[in-house]
Coordinates of C-alpha atoms in Angstrom, one line a residue:
Chain A
M1 CA 22.9 126.8 25.7
R2 CA 26.2 127.4 24.0
I3 CA 29.3 127.3 26.0
L4 CA 32.7 128.8 25.3
V5 CA 35.6 127.1 27.2
G6 CA 39.1 128.5 27.4
V7 CA 42.2 126.3 27.6
K8 CA 45.9 127.0 27.9
R9 CA 48.9 124.9 27.1
V10 CA 51.4 125.1 30.0
I11 CA 54.4 123.3 31.2
D12 CA 53.2 120.1 32.9
Y13 CA 52.4 120.6 36.6
A14 CA 54.9 117.8 37.6
V15 CA 57.9 119.3 35.8
K16 CA 60.6 121.1 37.8
I17 CA 61.1 124.2 35.8
R18 CA 64.5 125.7 34.9
I19 CA 65.4 129.4 34.5
R20 CA 66.7 130.2 31.0
P21 CA 70.4 131.3 30.7
D22 CA 69.4 134.8 29.6
G23 CA 67.5 135.2 32.8
K24 CA 64.4 136.5 31.1
G25 CA 62.2 133.4 31.4
V26 CA 62.0 129.7 31.9
V27 CA 63.1 126.9 29.6
T28 CA 60.2 125.7 27.6
D29 CA 61.9 123.9 24.7
G30 CA 61.9 120.1 25.0
V31 CA 59.9 120.4 28.2
K32 CA 56.7 118.4 28.7
H33 CA 53.6 120.5 28.2
S34 CA 49.9 119.7 28.9
M35 CA 46.6 121.3 29.4
N36 CA 46.4 123.7 32.4
P37 CA 44.8 121.5 35.1
F38 CA 42.1 124.0 35.9
D39 CA 41.1 124.1 32.2
E40 CA 40.6 120.4 32.1
I41 CA 38.1 120.9 34.9
A42 CA 36.5 123.7 32.9
V43 CA 36.2 121.4 29.8
E44 CA 34.8 118.5 31.9
E45 CA 32.1 120.8 33.4
A46 CA 31.0 121.9 30.0
V47 CA 30.9 118.4 28.7
R48 CA 28.8 117.4 31.7
L49 CA 26.4 120.2 31.0
K50 CA 26.1 118.9 27.4
E51 CA 25.5 115.3 28.7
K52 CA 22.7 116.7 30.9
K53 CA 21.2 118.2 27.7
I54 CA 21.6 121.7 29.2
A55 CA 24.3 122.7 26.6
K56 CA 23.9 122.2 22.9
E57 CA 27.4 123.2 21.7
I58 CA 30.8 123.5 23.3
I59 CA 33.4 125.8 21.6
V60 CA 36.9 125.5 23.0
M61 CA 39.4 128.3 22.4
T62 CA 43.1 128.8 23.1
C63 CA 45.6 131.5 22.4
G64 CA 49.2 130.4 21.9
P65 CA 51.9 129.0 19.6
T66 CA 51.3 126.3 17.0
Q67 CA 51.6 123.5 19.6
S68 CA 48.6 124.9 21.4
Q69 CA 46.5 123.0 18.8
D70 CA 47.4 119.8 20.7
T71 CA 45.7 121.2 23.8
L72 CA 42.6 122.0 21.7
R73 CA 42.6 118.5 20.3
T74 CA 42.7 117.1 23.9
A75 CA 39.6 119.3 24.8
L76 CA 37.9 118.1 21.6
A77 CA 38.6 114.5 22.6
M78 CA 37.1 115.1 26.0
G79 CA 33.9 116.2 24.2
A80 CA 34.1 119.7 23.0
D81 CA 32.5 120.2 19.5
R82 CA 34.8 122.6 17.7
G83 CA 37.9 124.7 18.4
I84 CA 39.3 128.2 17.8
H85 CA 43.0 128.7 17.8
V86 CA 44.3 132.3 18.1
E87 CA 47.8 131.8 17.0
V88 CA 50.7 133.9 18.3
P89 CA 54.4 133.3 17.9
P90 CA 56.2 131.8 20.9
S91 CA 58.0 135.0 21.7
E92 CA 54.7 136.9 21.9
A93 CA 53.0 134.1 23.8
E94 CA 55.4 134.7 26.6
T95 CA 54.4 138.3 27.4
I96 CA 50.7 138.1 26.5
L97 CA 48.6 138.8 29.6
P98 CA 45.1 138.1 30.8
I99 CA 44.0 141.6 29.7
Q100 CA 44.7 140.7 26.1
I101 CA 43.4 137.1 26.4
S102 CA 40.1 138.3 28.0
K103 CA 39.5 140.8 25.2
M104 CA 39.8 137.8 22.8
F105 CA 37.4 135.7 24.8
S106 CA 34.8 138.5 25.1
E107 CA 35.0 139.1 21.4
V108 CA 34.4 135.5 20.6
A109 CA 31.7 135.1 23.3
K110 CA 29.7 138.0 21.6
K111 CA 30.3 136.7 18.0
E112 CA 29.4 133.1 18.8
E113 CA 26.5 134.2 21.0
V114 CA 27.4 132.0 23.9
D115 CA 25.4 131.9 27.1
L116 CA 28.2 130.7 29.4
V117 CA 32.0 131.1 29.4
I118 CA 33.9 128.6 31.6
L119 CA 37.6 129.1 32.3
G120 CA 40.1 127.7 34.8
K121 CA 40.6 129.8 37.9
Q122 CA 44.3 130.4 37.1
A123 CA 47.0 129.1 34.8
I124 CA 49.7 127.3 36.7
D125 CA 52.5 129.1 34.8
D126 CA 51.8 132.8 35.3
D127 CA 49.5 132.2 38.4
C128 CA 47.6 135.4 37.5
N129 CA 44.0 134.4 38.3
Q130 CA 42.4 137.2 36.2
T131 CA 41.1 136.1 32.8
A132 CA 37.6 135.1 33.8
Q133 CA 37.0 138.2 35.9
M134 CA 38.3 140.5 33.1
T135 CA 36.2 138.7 30.4
A136 CA 33.1 139.1 32.6
S137 CA 33.9 142.7 33.1
I138 CA 34.3 143.5 29.4
L139 CA 31.0 141.8 28.6
D140 CA 29.3 143.3 31.7
W141 CA 28.3 139.8 32.6
P142 CA 28.2 138.4 36.2
Q143 CA 31.0 136.1 37.3
G144 CA 31.1 133.0 39.4
V145 CA 34.8 132.6 40.1
Y146 CA 36.4 129.7 42.0
A147 CA 33.4 127.6 41.4
S148 CA 33.1 124.2 43.2
K149 CA 29.5 123.6 42.1
L150 CA 27.3 124.8 39.2
E151 CA 23.6 124.3 38.8
V152 CA 21.3 125.8 36.2
K153 CA 18.0 126.8 37.9
D154 CA 15.1 128.6 36.0
K155 CA 17.5 130.1 33.5
K156 CA 19.8 131.3 36.2
L157 CA 23.0 129.8 37.4
E158 CA 23.6 128.9 41.0
V159 CA 27.3 128.9 41.8
I160 CA 29.0 127.7 45.0
R161 CA 32.3 129.4 45.3
E162 CA 35.4 128.6 47.3
I163 CA 36.4 131.7 49.3
D164 CA 38.7 132.4 52.2
G165 CA 37.3 130.8 55.2
G166 CA 34.6 128.7 53.6
L167 CA 32.0 128.6 50.8
E168 CA 29.6 131.1 49.2
T169 CA 26.5 130.7 47.2
I170 CA 25.5 133.2 44.5
L171 CA 22.9 133.3 41.8
L172 CA 23.8 134.7 38.4
D173 CA 21.7 135.8 35.4
L174 CA 22.8 134.2 32.2
P175 CA 24.9 134.9 30.2
A176 CA 27.7 134.6 32.7
V177 CA 31.4 133.7 33.2
V178 CA 32.5 131.0 35.5
S179 CA 36.0 130.0 36.6
A180 CA 36.6 126.4 37.8
D181 CA 38.3 125.6 41.1
L182 CA 39.9 122.2 41.7
R183 CA 37.0 120.7 43.4
L184 CA 34.4 121.4 40.7
N185 CA 34.8 117.9 39.2
E186 CA 37.1 115.1 38.3
P187 CA 38.1 115.4 34.6
R188 CA 37.7 112.4 32.4
Y189 CA 40.5 110.8 30.3
A190 CA 40.0 110.9 26.6
T191 CA 39.5 107.4 25.2
L192 CA 41.3 106.3 22.0
P193 CA 38.1 106.3 19.8
N194 CA 37.4 109.8 21.0
I195 CA 40.9 111.0 20.3
M196 CA 40.5 109.6 16.7
K197 CA 37.1 111.4 16.4
A198 CA 38.6 114.6 17.7
K199 CA 41.0 114.7 14.7
K200 CA 38.0 115.2 12.4
K201 CA 36.5 118.1 14.5
K202 CA 37.1 121.6 13.1
I203 CA 39.6 124.1 14.4
A204 CA 39.3 127.7 13.2
K205 CA 42.5 129.6 13.0
M206 CA 42.9 133.3 13.6
K207 CA 45.3 136.0 14.8
P208 CA 44.8 138.4 17.7
S209 CA 44.3 141.3 15.2
D210 CA 41.3 139.4 13.7
L211 CA 39.7 139.9 17.1
G212 CA 40.9 143.5 17.3
V213 CA 43.4 142.8 20.0
D214 CA 46.8 144.4 20.3
S215 CA 49.2 141.7 21.6
A216 CA 52.1 144.1 22.2
P217 CA 53.7 143.5 25.7
R218 CA 52.4 145.6 28.6
I219 CA 55.2 144.6 30.9
E220 CA 58.9 144.6 30.5
V221 CA 60.5 141.5 32.1
I222 CA 63.6 142.7 33.8
K223 CA 64.7 139.4 35.1
V224 CA 63.5 135.9 36.1
E225 CA 65.5 134.1 38.7
D226 CA 65.4 131.2 41.0
P227 CA 63.8 131.7 44.4
P228 CA 66.2 131.9 47.3
V229 CA 67.4 128.4 48.2
R230 CA 66.8 127.2 51.8
E231 CA 69.9 126.0 53.7
P232 CA 69.8 122.2 54.1
G233 CA 68.4 121.2 57.5
I234 CA 69.0 118.2 59.7
I235 CA 67.3 115.0 60.5
V236 CA 66.6 114.6 64.2
E237 CA 66.5 111.2 65.8
D238 CA 63.4 111.5 68.0
V239 CA 60.7 113.7 69.3
D240 CA 62.7 114.8 72.4
T241 CA 65.5 116.1 70.2
L242 CA 62.9 117.9 68.0
I243 CA 61.4 119.6 71.0
T244 CA 64.9 120.7 72.3
K245 CA 65.9 122.1 68.9
L246 CA 62.7 124.1 68.7
K247 CA 63.2 125.4 72.2
D248 CA 66.7 126.5 71.2
K249 CA 65.0 128.6 68.5
G250 CA 62.7 130.1 71.0
L251 CA 59.6 128.2 69.9
Chain B
M1 CA 70.1 127.1 59.1
F2 CA 67.0 129.2 59.0
S3 CA 66.9 131.7 56.3
I4 CA 64.8 134.8 56.5
S5 CA 62.8 135.1 53.3
K6 CA 64.3 137.3 50.7
S7 CA 61.2 139.6 50.5
L8 CA 61.4 140.4 54.2
T9 CA 64.9 141.6 54.0
S10 CA 64.3 143.7 51.0
S11 CA 61.2 145.3 52.4
A12 CA 63.2 146.2 55.5
K13 CA 65.7 147.8 53.2
L14 CA 63.0 149.8 51.5
R15 CA 61.7 151.2 54.8
A16 CA 65.3 152.4 55.5
I17 CA 65.5 154.4 52.3
P18 CA 62.1 156.0 51.7
S19 CA 63.6 158.4 49.2
L20 CA 64.2 155.5 46.9
L21 CA 60.7 155.8 45.7
N22 CA 58.9 158.5 43.9
R23 CA 57.1 160.7 46.4
F24 CA 54.5 162.0 43.9
Q25 CA 52.3 159.0 43.9
S26 CA 48.8 158.5 45.1
T27 CA 47.5 155.1 46.1
L28 CA 44.0 153.8 46.7
V29 CA 43.9 150.9 49.1
I30 CA 40.8 148.7 48.9
A31 CA 39.8 147.7 52.4
E32 CA 38.6 144.2 53.2
H33 CA 36.5 143.6 56.3
D34 CA 33.6 141.6 57.7
G35 CA 31.5 144.5 58.8
K36 CA 33.3 144.7 62.2
N37 CA 37.0 144.0 61.7
V38 CA 39.6 145.0 59.2
K39 CA 41.2 142.0 57.6
A40 CA 45.0 141.5 58.1
E41 CA 45.4 141.5 54.3
T42 CA 44.3 145.2 54.2
L43 CA 47.0 146.2 56.7
S44 CA 49.6 144.4 54.5
A45 CA 48.3 146.4 51.6
L46 CA 48.7 149.6 53.6
T47 CA 52.3 148.7 54.3
A48 CA 52.8 148.3 50.6
A49 CA 51.1 151.6 49.8
K50 CA 53.5 153.3 52.3
Q51 CA 56.5 151.8 50.5
I52 CA 55.3 153.4 47.2
G53 CA 55.0 156.7 49.0
G54 CA 52.7 159.7 48.4
D55 CA 49.1 160.2 49.3
I56 CA 47.1 157.2 50.5
S57 CA 43.3 156.8 50.5
I58 CA 41.4 153.8 51.7
L59 CA 38.1 152.8 50.2
V60 CA 35.8 151.1 52.7
A61 CA 32.7 149.6 51.1
G62 CA 30.1 147.3 52.4
D63 CA 26.5 147.1 53.7
Q64 CA 27.8 147.8 57.1
C65 CA 31.2 149.5 57.5
V66 CA 31.0 152.7 59.5
D67 CA 33.0 151.1 62.4
V68 CA 35.6 149.7 60.1
A69 CA 36.2 153.1 58.6
K70 CA 36.6 154.5 62.1
T71 CA 39.1 151.8 63.0
L72 CA 41.1 152.5 59.8
S73 CA 41.2 156.2 60.3
T74 CA 43.3 155.8 63.4
Y75 CA 46.2 154.3 61.4
S76 CA 48.8 156.9 60.6
G77 CA 49.9 158.2 57.2
I78 CA 46.4 157.9 55.6
N79 CA 45.1 161.1 53.9
K80 CA 41.5 160.1 53.4
I81 CA 39.0 157.4 54.2
L82 CA 36.4 157.0 51.5
L83 CA 33.3 155.4 53.0
A84 CA 30.7 153.7 50.8
Q85 CA 28.0 152.1 52.8
H86 CA 25.1 150.7 50.9
A87 CA 22.6 147.8 51.3
D88 CA 23.5 146.7 47.7
F89 CA 27.0 145.9 48.9
K90 CA 25.9 143.0 51.0
G91 CA 28.0 140.0 50.1
F92 CA 30.6 142.2 48.4
L93 CA 29.6 141.2 44.9
P94 CA 32.3 142.2 42.4
E95 CA 29.7 143.2 39.8
R96 CA 28.7 146.0 42.3
L97 CA 32.0 146.9 43.9
A98 CA 34.1 147.1 40.7
P99 CA 32.0 150.0 39.3
L100 CA 32.4 151.8 42.7
I101 CA 36.2 151.4 42.6
L102 CA 36.2 152.5 39.0
K103 CA 34.2 155.6 39.8
T104 CA 36.5 156.4 42.7
Q105 CA 39.5 156.1 40.4
K106 CA 38.0 158.4 37.8
E107 CA 37.3 161.0 40.4
F108 CA 40.7 161.0 42.2
N109 CA 43.1 159.6 39.5
Y110 CA 45.3 157.4 41.7
T111 CA 48.6 156.1 40.3
H112 CA 48.2 152.9 42.2
I113 CA 45.4 150.7 43.4
I114 CA 46.4 148.1 46.0
A115 CA 44.7 145.3 47.9
G116 CA 46.0 142.4 49.9
S117 CA 45.7 139.1 48.0
S118 CA 42.5 137.3 49.0
S119 CA 39.6 135.6 47.3
F120 CA 37.8 138.9 47.5
S121 CA 40.4 141.2 45.9
K122 CA 41.3 138.7 43.3
S123 CA 37.6 138.5 42.3
V124 CA 37.1 142.3 42.0
L125 CA 40.3 144.0 40.9
P126 CA 40.7 142.3 37.5
R127 CA 37.2 143.7 36.7
V128 CA 38.4 147.2 37.5
A129 CA 41.7 146.9 35.7
V130 CA 40.3 145.8 32.4
Q131 CA 37.8 148.7 32.4
L132 CA 40.8 151.1 32.8
D133 CA 42.6 149.2 30.0
V134 CA 45.5 148.4 32.4
S135 CA 46.9 145.1 33.3
K136 CA 46.8 143.8 36.9
L137 CA 49.6 142.3 38.9
S138 CA 48.8 139.4 41.1
D139 CA 50.5 138.4 44.4
V140 CA 53.3 141.1 44.4
I141 CA 56.0 140.1 46.9
D142 CA 58.3 143.2 46.6
I143 CA 58.1 146.8 45.4
K144 CA 61.3 148.0 43.8
D145 CA 60.0 151.4 42.8
A146 CA 56.7 153.0 41.7
D147 CA 56.5 150.9 38.5
T148 CA 58.9 147.9 39.2
F149 CA 57.6 145.0 41.0
V150 CA 58.5 141.4 42.0
R151 CA 56.1 138.5 41.8
T152 CA 56.4 134.7 41.7
I153 CA 55.4 132.5 38.8
Y154 CA 55.3 128.7 38.3
A155 CA 54.1 128.0 41.8
G156 CA 56.9 130.1 43.4
N157 CA 59.6 128.3 41.5
A158 CA 60.6 131.4 39.6
V159 CA 60.7 135.0 40.7
M160 CA 60.0 137.7 38.1
T161 CA 61.0 141.3 38.4
L162 CA 59.0 143.4 35.9
K163 CA 58.3 146.9 34.9
A164 CA 54.7 147.7 34.4
K165 CA 54.2 149.9 31.3
D166 CA 50.5 150.8 32.1
P167 CA 49.8 154.2 33.4
I168 CA 47.9 153.0 36.5
K169 CA 49.3 150.1 38.6
I170 CA 46.7 147.8 39.9
M171 CA 47.9 145.0 42.1
T172 CA 47.2 142.5 44.9
V173 CA 50.1 142.1 47.3
R174 CA 51.0 138.9 49.1
P175 CA 50.3 139.4 52.8
T176 CA 53.2 137.2 53.9
S177 CA 55.6 139.5 52.1
F178 CA 54.4 142.7 53.6
A179 CA 54.1 142.9 57.4
A180 CA 50.7 144.3 58.6
D181 CA 50.8 148.0 59.3
E182 CA 50.7 148.5 63.1
S183 CA 50.7 152.3 63.2
S184 CA 48.3 154.4 65.3
G185 CA 47.6 158.0 66.3
G186 CA 46.2 158.9 62.9
S187 CA 42.9 160.8 62.3
A188 CA 42.3 160.6 58.6
P189 CA 39.2 162.5 57.5
E190 CA 36.2 160.6 56.2
E191 CA 34.5 161.3 52.9
V192 CA 31.2 159.6 51.9
M193 CA 31.1 158.0 48.5
E194 CA 27.9 157.4 46.6
A195 CA 27.5 154.0 45.1
A196 CA 28.1 153.8 41.4
E197 CA 25.6 152.5 38.9
F198 CA 25.8 148.8 38.3
T199 CA 24.1 146.1 36.3
K200 CA 22.0 144.0 38.6
N201 CA 22.8 140.5 37.3
S202 CA 24.1 138.7 40.3
E203 CA 22.7 138.0 43.8
F204 CA 24.3 137.0 47.0
I205 CA 22.6 134.1 48.6
S206 CA 24.6 132.9 51.5
Q207 CA 28.0 132.2 53.0
E208 CA 29.1 129.3 55.0
L209 CA 32.2 130.3 56.9
K210 CA 34.1 127.9 59.2
K211 CA 34.0 129.1 62.7
S212 CA 37.1 128.3 64.8
D213 CA 38.8 129.6 67.9
R214 CA 42.1 128.8 66.4
P215 CA 44.1 131.7 64.8
E216 CA 43.3 132.4 61.2
L217 CA 45.5 130.3 58.8
G218 CA 47.0 133.2 56.9
G219 CA 48.2 135.1 59.9
A220 CA 49.0 132.3 62.4
K221 CA 52.5 132.3 63.9
I222 CA 52.5 128.5 63.9
V223 CA 50.8 126.3 61.3
I224 CA 50.5 122.5 61.6
S225 CA 49.4 120.8 58.3
G226 CA 48.4 117.3 57.5
G227 CA 48.6 115.5 54.2
R228 CA 47.7 112.2 52.7
G229 CA 49.6 110.4 55.4
M230 CA 46.9 111.4 57.9
K231 CA 44.7 108.7 56.3
S232 CA 41.4 110.1 57.6
G233 CA 39.6 113.2 58.7
D234 CA 39.2 111.9 62.2
N235 CA 43.0 111.6 62.6
F236 CA 43.3 115.4 62.1
E237 CA 42.1 115.6 65.7
M238 CA 45.7 114.9 66.7
L239 CA 46.9 118.0 64.8
Y240 CA 44.1 120.1 66.4
K241 CA 45.3 119.0 69.8
L242 CA 48.9 119.8 69.1
A243 CA 47.9 123.1 67.4
D244 CA 45.8 124.1 70.4
K245 CA 48.7 123.5 72.8
M246 CA 51.0 125.5 70.7
G247 CA 48.5 128.3 69.8
G248 CA 48.7 127.5 66.1
A249 CA 46.4 127.0 63.1
V250 CA 45.8 123.8 61.2
G251 CA 46.3 123.5 57.5
A252 CA 46.3 120.7 54.9
S253 CA 47.8 119.6 51.6
R254 CA 45.6 119.3 48.5
A255 CA 45.8 115.5 48.8
A256 CA 44.1 115.7 52.3
V257 CA 41.5 118.1 51.0
D258 CA 40.7 116.1 47.9
A259 CA 40.4 112.9 50.0
G260 CA 37.7 114.8 51.9
M261 CA 39.6 114.7 55.2
V262 CA 39.2 118.5 55.8
S263 CA 37.5 121.3 54.0
N264 CA 39.1 123.2 51.1
D265 CA 39.6 126.5 53.0
L266 CA 42.4 124.8 54.9
Q267 CA 44.4 124.1 51.8
V268 CA 48.0 125.5 51.8
G269 CA 49.6 125.7 48.4
Q270 CA 49.8 127.3 44.9
T271 CA 46.0 127.4 44.6
G272 CA 45.2 127.6 48.3
K273 CA 46.5 129.8 51.1
I274 CA 50.0 131.1 51.1
V275 CA 51.4 131.1 54.6
A276 CA 54.8 132.1 56.0
P277 CA 54.6 131.5 59.8
E278 CA 57.4 131.4 62.3
L279 CA 57.0 127.6 62.4
Y280 CA 55.4 125.3 59.8
V281 CA 55.0 121.7 60.7
A282 CA 54.3 119.3 57.8
V283 CA 52.8 116.0 59.0
G284 CA 52.4 113.2 56.5
I285 CA 53.0 115.6 53.6
S286 CA 55.3 114.4 50.8
G287 CA 56.2 118.0 49.6
A288 CA 54.8 118.3 46.1
I289 CA 55.8 121.5 44.1
Q290 CA 52.3 122.8 44.5
H291 CA 52.3 122.5 48.3
L292 CA 55.8 124.0 48.7
A293 CA 54.5 127.0 46.8
G294 CA 52.3 127.8 49.8
M295 CA 54.7 127.4 52.7
K296 CA 58.4 127.5 51.7
D297 CA 58.8 131.0 53.0
S298 CA 58.1 129.9 56.5
K299 CA 60.9 130.8 58.9
L300 CA 61.3 127.3 60.3
I301 CA 60.0 124.2 58.7
V302 CA 59.6 120.9 60.6
S303 CA 58.4 117.7 58.9
I304 CA 57.3 114.4 60.1
N305 CA 57.2 111.6 57.5
K306 CA 57.9 107.9 57.6
D307 CA 59.5 108.1 54.1
P308 CA 63.1 109.3 54.4
E309 CA 63.0 110.1 50.6
A310 CA 60.1 112.5 50.8
P311 CA 60.9 115.8 49.1
I312 CA 59.6 117.7 52.1
F313 CA 62.8 116.9 53.9
Q314 CA 64.8 118.9 51.3
V315 CA 63.2 122.1 52.5
S316 CA 62.9 121.2 56.2
D317 CA 65.1 122.7 58.9
F318 CA 64.3 119.7 61.2
G319 CA 63.0 116.4 59.8
L320 CA 61.8 113.5 61.8
V321 CA 61.6 110.2 60.0
A322 CA 58.9 108.5 62.1
D323 CA 55.4 107.2 62.1
L324 CA 53.2 110.3 62.6
F325 CA 50.6 108.4 64.6
K326 CA 53.2 107.8 67.3
A327 CA 55.3 111.0 66.9
V328 CA 52.5 113.6 67.0
P329 CA 50.8 112.4 70.2
E330 CA 54.2 112.0 71.8
W331 CA 55.1 115.6 70.9
E332 CA 51.7 116.8 72.2
Q333 CA 52.2 115.0 75.5
K334 CA 55.7 116.4 76.0
I335 CA 55.0 120.1 75.6

């Protein structure tokens, strides 16, 4: 089996973001970036399938500015075999949407003849939660989104999904697209020897147009602003005061 | 002291000036149900559709949905109920429902397709959007006009107003930002839809839903959530007792879910449920960015934590610095 994994370079999840002075985006310069947490889980799952001898090759792909290569290297150090970097200038990377990214993934999935695409369930910057579904749709492949467990059974893929109110089990024909939820696995840390080895692994570079994708913006950002700030509250001294205060509010 | 969320005020404003929006729109609402009941998310989507204005159709699909279609037809302001009942729709597989929505769209040419944000709508609508070569908007919190929308990014830490350039607007709306439609007296006509062709490449096996007498997390007026500070799953019993006395639901932070204390469907946060109850009680929750994303639009926030420096206190209306193992039972006893 060949697996294609998607990764995205995003502002680190622990960073408190700031709105840019022009009010059209958030400050990214000089801010710590790392691999989208859901994508780490996707890479880990692919590597585990390789360790179980189910997968032969793992191709990891990203679309973004030059620095996105660091994210690819991290995935390679975790155990992916080779990388594909679809480079876009930082200005374009800001407005590129899942619809364009999914066209790129589906194109590569066909070209590389992969049997499984694993993506994260959502990127923690745009919070879209769309790329896996769109990729599956373009390819007319089945999808197992929000996966918390994967198992290959008789050339089919059994996926346990996290849904509102509980869990769901589905069975997918391969090839298929899966998106990883937080509880799919615990991603490994890349060791120093593996980081060194990853430097020798190949990364192919291309542009969106090489994959026939138009990266022109489909939305116009009117403004990006801070959410409304809550008024500071008070510290109450004991449970009785808390109950009284809530009663005053009619609760 | 307690601020009404911004989106609520602006949606109230929109209701006051309906002429603000283009009247020549037509919207398809995708209904969500369990075979018997309409989900609250769908009624929020109906509210959003009414804000856009124009004709409204609702697509009700499933292996059993005649009753659901009947219920929905009694809401006012709906022009048509499209009913697609088919055995193949058992389990609401997106590979089968997306072609149906696509076929409906091609037949009636809607300007907008809307559903309430949920694991179902987020699974199926991107599949539809990409086939129409249009983008999809996730978790819309406000509708400015027929093509200008507001949504949050970066775990709710930034609010983006955007103009969608695509000809058809496909979106999921955040139920906590659009009050559920409560209209009645309608009698929308029903039209039967044939299933669209689909590739049979997926199979629904089973669902394991948590059964509970407590209100559903997304729609509860009171939510009591526990975090890492709860220490074990057994200790959540305290929160259930308090919730039962107050008529609330129980939620959890990711830390509590990851530690195996409670199941994942209780998770409140950026990647779990987004709630905005009248009262949110955070017990033993530090207040990480990802958790705040799921609850900071609650009307009133109370937190109990023994660490006075916990970030949760910065968003709390009332904070109690105390040992939760003493404070929670005491609270429960005294009400």
